[in-house]
GROMACS .gro file of C-alpha atoms in nm:
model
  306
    1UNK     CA    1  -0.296  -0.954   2.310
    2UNK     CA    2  -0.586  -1.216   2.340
    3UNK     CA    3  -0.649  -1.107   1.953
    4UNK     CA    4  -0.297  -1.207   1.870
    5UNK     CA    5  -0.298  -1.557   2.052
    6UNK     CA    6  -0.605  -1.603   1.830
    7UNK     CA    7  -0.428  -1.509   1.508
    8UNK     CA    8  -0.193  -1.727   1.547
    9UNK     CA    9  -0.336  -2.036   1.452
   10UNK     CA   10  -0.472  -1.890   1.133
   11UNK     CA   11  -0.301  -1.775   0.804
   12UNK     CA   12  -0.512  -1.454   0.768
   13UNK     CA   13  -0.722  -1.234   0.870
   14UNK     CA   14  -0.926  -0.893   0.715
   15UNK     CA   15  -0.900  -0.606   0.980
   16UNK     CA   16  -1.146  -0.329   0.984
   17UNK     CA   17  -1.054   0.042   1.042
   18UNK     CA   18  -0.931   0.162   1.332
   19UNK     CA   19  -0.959   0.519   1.442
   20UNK     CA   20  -0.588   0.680   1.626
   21UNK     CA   21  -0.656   0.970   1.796
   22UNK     CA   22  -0.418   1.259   1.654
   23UNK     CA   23  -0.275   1.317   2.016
   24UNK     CA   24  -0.095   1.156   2.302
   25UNK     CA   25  -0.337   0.951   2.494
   26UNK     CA   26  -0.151   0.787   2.808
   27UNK     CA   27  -0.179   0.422   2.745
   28UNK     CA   28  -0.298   0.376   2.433
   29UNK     CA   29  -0.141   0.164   2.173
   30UNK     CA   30  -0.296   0.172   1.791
   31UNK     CA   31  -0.496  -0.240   1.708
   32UNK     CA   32  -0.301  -0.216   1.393
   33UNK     CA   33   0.022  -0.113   1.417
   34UNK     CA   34   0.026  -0.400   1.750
   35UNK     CA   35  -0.102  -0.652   1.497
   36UNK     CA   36   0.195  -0.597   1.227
   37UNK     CA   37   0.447  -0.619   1.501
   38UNK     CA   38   0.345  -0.900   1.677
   39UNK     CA   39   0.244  -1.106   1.355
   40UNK     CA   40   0.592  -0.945   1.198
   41UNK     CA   41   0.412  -0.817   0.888
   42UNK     CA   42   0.702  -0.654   0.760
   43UNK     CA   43   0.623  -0.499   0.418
   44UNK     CA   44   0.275  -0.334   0.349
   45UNK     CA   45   0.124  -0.383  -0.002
   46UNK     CA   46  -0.058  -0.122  -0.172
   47UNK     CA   47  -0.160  -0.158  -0.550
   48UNK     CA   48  -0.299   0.164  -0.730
   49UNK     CA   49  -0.466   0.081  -1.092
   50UNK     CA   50  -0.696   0.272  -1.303
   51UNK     CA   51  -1.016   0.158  -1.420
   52UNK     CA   52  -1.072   0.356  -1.730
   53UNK     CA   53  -1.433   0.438  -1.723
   54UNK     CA   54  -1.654   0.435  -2.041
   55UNK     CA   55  -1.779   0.784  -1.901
   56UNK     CA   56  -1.435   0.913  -1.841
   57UNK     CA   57  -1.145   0.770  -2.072
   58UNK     CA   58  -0.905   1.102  -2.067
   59UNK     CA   59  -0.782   0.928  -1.695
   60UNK     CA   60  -0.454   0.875  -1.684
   61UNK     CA   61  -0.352   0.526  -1.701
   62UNK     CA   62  -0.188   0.365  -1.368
   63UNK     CA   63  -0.061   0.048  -1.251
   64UNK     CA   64   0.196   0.068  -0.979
   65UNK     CA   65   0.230  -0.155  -0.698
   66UNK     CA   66   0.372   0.021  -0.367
   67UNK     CA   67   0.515  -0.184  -0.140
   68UNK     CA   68   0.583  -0.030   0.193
   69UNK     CA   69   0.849  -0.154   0.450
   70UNK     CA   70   0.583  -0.201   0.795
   71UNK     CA   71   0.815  -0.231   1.110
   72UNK     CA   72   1.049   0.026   1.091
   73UNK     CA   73   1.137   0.422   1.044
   74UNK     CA   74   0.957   0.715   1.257
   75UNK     CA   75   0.695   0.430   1.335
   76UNK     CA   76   0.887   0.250   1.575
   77UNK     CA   77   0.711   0.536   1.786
   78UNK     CA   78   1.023   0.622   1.985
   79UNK     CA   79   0.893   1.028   2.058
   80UNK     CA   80   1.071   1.202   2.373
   81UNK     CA   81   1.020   1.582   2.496
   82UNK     CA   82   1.129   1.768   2.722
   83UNK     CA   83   1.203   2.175   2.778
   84UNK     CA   84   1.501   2.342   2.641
   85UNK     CA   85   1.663   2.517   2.951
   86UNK     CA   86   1.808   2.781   2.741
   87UNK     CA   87   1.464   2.906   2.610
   88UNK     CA   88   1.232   2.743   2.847
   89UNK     CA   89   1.020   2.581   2.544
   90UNK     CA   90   0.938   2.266   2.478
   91UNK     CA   91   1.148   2.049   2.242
   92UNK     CA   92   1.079   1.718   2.076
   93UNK     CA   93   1.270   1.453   1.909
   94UNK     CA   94   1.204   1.091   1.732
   95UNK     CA   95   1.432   0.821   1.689
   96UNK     CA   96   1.453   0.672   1.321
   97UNK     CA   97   1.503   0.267   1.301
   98UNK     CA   98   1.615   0.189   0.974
   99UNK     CA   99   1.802  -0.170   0.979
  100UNK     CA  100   1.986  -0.410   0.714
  101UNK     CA  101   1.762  -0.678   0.799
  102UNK     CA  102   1.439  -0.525   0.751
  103UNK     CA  103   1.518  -0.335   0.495
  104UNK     CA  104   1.670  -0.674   0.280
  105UNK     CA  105   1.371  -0.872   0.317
  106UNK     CA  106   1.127  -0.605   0.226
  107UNK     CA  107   1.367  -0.506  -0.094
  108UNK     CA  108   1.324  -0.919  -0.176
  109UNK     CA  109   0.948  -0.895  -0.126
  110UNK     CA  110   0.905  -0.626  -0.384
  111UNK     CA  111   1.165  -0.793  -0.628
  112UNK     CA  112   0.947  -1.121  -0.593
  113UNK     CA  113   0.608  -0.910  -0.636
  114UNK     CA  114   0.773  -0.820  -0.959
  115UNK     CA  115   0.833  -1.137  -1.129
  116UNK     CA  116   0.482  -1.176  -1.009
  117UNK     CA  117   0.305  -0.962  -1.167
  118UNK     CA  118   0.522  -0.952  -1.476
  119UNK     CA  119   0.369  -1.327  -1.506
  120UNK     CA  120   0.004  -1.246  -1.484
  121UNK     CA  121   0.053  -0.963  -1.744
  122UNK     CA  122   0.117  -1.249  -1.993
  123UNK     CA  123  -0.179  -1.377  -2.014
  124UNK     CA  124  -0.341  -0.994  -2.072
  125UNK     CA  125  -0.267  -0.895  -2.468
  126UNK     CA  126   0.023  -0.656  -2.473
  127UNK     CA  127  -0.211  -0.368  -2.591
  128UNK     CA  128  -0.450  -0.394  -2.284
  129UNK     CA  129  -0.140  -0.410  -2.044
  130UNK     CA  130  -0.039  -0.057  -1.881
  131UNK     CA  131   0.283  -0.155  -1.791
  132UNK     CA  132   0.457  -0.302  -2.102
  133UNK     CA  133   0.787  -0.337  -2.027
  134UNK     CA  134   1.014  -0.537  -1.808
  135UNK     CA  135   0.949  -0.539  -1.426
  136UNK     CA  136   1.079  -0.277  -1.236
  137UNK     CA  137   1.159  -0.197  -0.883
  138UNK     CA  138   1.199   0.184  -0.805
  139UNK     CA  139   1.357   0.225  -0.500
  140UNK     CA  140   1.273   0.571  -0.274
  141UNK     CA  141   1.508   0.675  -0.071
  142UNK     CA  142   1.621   1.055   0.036
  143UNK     CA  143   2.021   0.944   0.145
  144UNK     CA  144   2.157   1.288  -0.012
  145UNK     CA  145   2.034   1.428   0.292
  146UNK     CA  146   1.991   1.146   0.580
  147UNK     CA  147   2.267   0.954   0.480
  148UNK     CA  148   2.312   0.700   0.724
  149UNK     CA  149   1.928   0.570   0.759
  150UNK     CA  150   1.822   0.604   0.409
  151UNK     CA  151   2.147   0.515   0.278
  152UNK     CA  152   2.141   0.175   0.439
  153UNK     CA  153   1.812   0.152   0.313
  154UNK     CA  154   1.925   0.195  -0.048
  155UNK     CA  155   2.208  -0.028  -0.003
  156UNK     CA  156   2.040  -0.277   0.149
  157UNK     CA  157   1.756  -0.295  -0.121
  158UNK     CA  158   2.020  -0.276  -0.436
  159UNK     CA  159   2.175  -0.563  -0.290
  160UNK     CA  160   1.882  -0.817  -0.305
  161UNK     CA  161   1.897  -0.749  -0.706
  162UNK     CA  162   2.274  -0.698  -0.680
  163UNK     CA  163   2.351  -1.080  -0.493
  164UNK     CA  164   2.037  -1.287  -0.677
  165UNK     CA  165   2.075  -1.354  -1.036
  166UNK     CA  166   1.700  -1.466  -1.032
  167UNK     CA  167   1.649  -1.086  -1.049
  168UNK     CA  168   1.793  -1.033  -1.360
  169UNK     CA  169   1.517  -0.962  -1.542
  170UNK     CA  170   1.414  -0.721  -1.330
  171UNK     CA  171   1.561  -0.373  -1.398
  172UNK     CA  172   1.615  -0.164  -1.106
  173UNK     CA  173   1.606   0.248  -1.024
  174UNK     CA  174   1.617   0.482  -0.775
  175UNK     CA  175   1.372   0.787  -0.670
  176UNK     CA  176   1.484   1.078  -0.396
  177UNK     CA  177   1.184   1.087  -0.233
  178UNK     CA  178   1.034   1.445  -0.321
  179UNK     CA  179   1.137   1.369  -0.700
  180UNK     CA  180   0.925   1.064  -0.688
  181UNK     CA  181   0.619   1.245  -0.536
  182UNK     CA  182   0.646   1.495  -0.872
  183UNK     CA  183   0.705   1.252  -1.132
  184UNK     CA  184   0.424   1.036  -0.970
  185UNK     CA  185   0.179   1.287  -1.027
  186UNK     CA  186   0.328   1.400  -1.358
  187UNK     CA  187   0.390   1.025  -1.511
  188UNK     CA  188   0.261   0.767  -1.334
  189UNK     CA  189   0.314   0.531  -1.607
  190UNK     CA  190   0.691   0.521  -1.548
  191UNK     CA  191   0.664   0.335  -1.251
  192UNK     CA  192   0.601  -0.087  -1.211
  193UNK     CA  193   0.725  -0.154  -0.848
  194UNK     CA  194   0.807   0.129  -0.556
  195UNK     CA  195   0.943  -0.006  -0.244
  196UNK     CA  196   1.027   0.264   0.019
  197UNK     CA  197   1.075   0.308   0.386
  198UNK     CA  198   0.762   0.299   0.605
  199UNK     CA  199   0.676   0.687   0.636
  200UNK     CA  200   0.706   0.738   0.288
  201UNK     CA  201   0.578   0.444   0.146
  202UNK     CA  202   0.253   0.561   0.396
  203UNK     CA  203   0.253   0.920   0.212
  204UNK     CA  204   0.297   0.792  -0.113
  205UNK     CA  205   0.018   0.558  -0.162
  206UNK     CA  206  -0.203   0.815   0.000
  207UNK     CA  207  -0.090   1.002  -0.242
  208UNK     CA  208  -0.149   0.776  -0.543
  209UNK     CA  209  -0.473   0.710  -0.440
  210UNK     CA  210  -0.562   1.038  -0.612
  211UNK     CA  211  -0.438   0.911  -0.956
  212UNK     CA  212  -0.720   0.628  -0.995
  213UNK     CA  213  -1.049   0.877  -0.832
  214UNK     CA  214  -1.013   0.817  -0.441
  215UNK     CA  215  -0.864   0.658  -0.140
  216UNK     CA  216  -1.212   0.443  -0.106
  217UNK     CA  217  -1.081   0.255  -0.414
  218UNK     CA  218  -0.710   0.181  -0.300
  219UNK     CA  219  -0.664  -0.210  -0.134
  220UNK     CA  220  -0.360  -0.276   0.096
  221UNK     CA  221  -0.246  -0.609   0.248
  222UNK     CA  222   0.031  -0.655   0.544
  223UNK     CA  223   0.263  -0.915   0.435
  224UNK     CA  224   0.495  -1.126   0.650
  225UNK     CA  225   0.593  -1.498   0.556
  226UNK     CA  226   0.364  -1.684   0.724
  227UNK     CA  227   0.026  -1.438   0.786
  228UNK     CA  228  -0.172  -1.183   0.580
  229UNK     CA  229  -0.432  -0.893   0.697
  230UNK     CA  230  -0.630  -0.723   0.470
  231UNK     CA  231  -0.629  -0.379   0.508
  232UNK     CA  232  -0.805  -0.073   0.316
  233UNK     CA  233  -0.562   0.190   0.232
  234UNK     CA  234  -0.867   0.471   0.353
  235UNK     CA  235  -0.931   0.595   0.703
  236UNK     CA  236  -1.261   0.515   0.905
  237UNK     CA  237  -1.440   0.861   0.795
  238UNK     CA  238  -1.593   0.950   1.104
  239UNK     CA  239  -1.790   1.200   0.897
  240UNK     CA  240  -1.963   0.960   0.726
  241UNK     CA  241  -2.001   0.662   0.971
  242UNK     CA  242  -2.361   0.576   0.950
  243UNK     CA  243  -2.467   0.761   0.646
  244UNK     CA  244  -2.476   0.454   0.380
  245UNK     CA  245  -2.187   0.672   0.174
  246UNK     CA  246  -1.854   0.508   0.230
  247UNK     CA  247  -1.685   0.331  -0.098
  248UNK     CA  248  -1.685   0.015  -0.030
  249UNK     CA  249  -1.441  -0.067  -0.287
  250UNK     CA  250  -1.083  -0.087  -0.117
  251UNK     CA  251  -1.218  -0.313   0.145
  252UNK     CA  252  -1.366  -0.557  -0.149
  253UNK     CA  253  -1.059  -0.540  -0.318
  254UNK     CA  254  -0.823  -0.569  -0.010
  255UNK     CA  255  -1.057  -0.904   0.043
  256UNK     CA  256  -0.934  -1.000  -0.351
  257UNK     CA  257  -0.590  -0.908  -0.248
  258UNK     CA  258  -0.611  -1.096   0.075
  259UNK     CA  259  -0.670  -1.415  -0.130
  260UNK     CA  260  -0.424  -1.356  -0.368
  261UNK     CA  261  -0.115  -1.390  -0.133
  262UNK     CA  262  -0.313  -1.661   0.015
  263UNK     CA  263  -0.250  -1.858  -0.300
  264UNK     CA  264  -0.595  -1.808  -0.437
  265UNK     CA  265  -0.554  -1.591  -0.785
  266UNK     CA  266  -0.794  -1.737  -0.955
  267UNK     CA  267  -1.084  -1.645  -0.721
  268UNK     CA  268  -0.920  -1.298  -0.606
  269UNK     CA  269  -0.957  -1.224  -0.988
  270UNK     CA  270  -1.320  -1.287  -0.993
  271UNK     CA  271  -1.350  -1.061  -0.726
  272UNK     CA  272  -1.103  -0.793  -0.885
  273UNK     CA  273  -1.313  -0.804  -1.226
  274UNK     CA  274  -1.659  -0.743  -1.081
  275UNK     CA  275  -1.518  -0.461  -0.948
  276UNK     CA  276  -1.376  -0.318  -1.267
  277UNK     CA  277  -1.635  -0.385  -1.429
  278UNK     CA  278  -1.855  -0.197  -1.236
  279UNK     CA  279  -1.641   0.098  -1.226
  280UNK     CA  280  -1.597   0.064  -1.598
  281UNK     CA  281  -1.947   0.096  -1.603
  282UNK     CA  282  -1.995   0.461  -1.399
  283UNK     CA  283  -2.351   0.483  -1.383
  284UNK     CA  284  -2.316   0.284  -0.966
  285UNK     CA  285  -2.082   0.497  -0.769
  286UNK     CA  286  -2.046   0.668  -0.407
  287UNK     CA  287  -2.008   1.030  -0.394
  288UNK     CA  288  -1.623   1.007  -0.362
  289UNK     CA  289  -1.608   0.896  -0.776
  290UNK     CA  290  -1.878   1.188  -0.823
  291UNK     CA  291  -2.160   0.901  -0.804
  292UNK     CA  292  -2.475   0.951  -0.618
  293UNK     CA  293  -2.531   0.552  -0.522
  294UNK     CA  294  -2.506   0.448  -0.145
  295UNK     CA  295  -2.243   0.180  -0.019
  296UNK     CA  296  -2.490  -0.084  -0.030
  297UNK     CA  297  -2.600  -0.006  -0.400
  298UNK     CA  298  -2.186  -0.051  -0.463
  299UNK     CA  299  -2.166  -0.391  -0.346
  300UNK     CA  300  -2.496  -0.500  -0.423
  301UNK     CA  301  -2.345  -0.418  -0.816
  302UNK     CA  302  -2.027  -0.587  -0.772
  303UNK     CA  303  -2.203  -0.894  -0.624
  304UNK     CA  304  -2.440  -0.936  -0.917
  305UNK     CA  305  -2.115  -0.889  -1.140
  306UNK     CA  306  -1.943  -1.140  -0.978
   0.00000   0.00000   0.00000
């Protein structure tokens, strides 16, 4: 709470990694999921791109941008259990939060992130550009089966595009959710924009992450209209800690990322090229990328680049 208070009276903030434990602990509350509701970071912004390395150019190519609704779904954290007196077993249940609200401004977030990006691709030459088309928003969704949450989700989202002609330039899709996670893996080209729900805009990025080499590479941001935190898409690697082998490449970019919704592209893109161009390079990388270089021979690359 004191954290918070502090927060407040900035714009932004990088967060490290915080470690969850994987069971119920009585009274204890995950840093970061307390941070995105008080601060009302509503959507959380994951960009996946390839760097096609000069050692390595059959990778596919991949530019998507997932942008993850942040308050709502399974993660409101409403769990109950109790025993079944017919069987004498235990039984649990969570409650799903899925409102018109949340779901509206976090389908206009992703529509605007669109129009962004489709105007930095036009200063990039259309044959360097992954994405070549119009902007897109995919929209993920499973309301053929859970047609009352995820069908106000879908609804909700379709009608940011639907009631705001300056998304007309934008074309708009849908994904069921299970659909998406094959065609992700099998053409990740076809997607520009994804904007899902909160648990499987989590699972999909994950997922992702293993298009462009590794988690350690993937930056993420929580977005609400008035803050920003920086956050790495990657765990804290307990198995690691200590051992001068963690990628430090999501946090550096999730720094570049940071600045960019701060308003600062033009130094966020200094900080996004060193990194390419390091990875382009593929002679300084941590074991994750099948490199043999420590953490601190990573950024001590991408500093002299930049």
């Amino acid at each position: 709470m004191q954290i918070t208070c502090l927060l407040r009276f900035c714009r932004s903030d990088f967060t490290k990694i915080y470690s969850s434990p994987s069971h119920k602990v009585a009274g204890y509350s995950s840093p970061i999921v307390a941070l995105r509701k008080h601060l009302d970071l509503y959507a959380n912004v994951r960009p996946v791109k390839s760097v096609i390395s000069d050692k390595d150019p059959s990778q596919k190519p991949v530019d998507i941008l997932i942008v993850r609704e942040n308050t709502e779904c399974l993660y409101v954290k409403q769990e109950r259990q109790l025993i079944d007196e017919s069987t004498g077993l235990k039984v649990a249940w969570a409650d799903r939060k899925i409102s018109e609200y949340a779901s509206k401004r976090c389908g206009k977030m992703a529509f605007e992130m669109a129009l962004g990006r489709d105007k930095l691709r036009q200063s990039v030459p259309l044959e360097q550009r992954i994405w070549k088309s119009k902007p897109k928003v995919t929209i993920i969704h499973k309301s053929n089966v859970l047609s009352i949450t995820d069908g106000l989700w879908r609804e909700s989202v379709r009608s940011v595009k639907e009631n705001e002609h300056k998304y007309d330039g934008v074309d708009m899709d849908e994904q069921i959710v299970d659909s998406m996670v094959y065609r992700l893996f099998r053409e990740p080209q076809a997607f520009d924009v994804v904007v899902a729900p909160n648990l499987y805009g989590d699972i999909i990025s994950d997922g992702a992450a293993a298009l462009v080499g590794s988690l350690g590479v993937v930056p993420g941001a929580n977005v609400g209209d008035n803050f920003v935190i920086g956050e790495p898409v990657h765990g804290s690697a307990p198995d690691i800690a200590g051992q001068n082998k963690a990628n430090p490449i999501a946090a550096i970019r999730s720094a570049g990322l940071l600045l960019e919704h701060m308003g600062y592209s033009e130094q966020a893109s200094k900080i996004y090229n060193a990194v390419d161009s390091v990875m382009r390079k593929g002679n300084i990388l941590t074991p994750d990328l099948g490199g043999s270089s420590t953490t601190q021979q990573v950024t001590d690359a991408i500093l002299k680049a930049l």
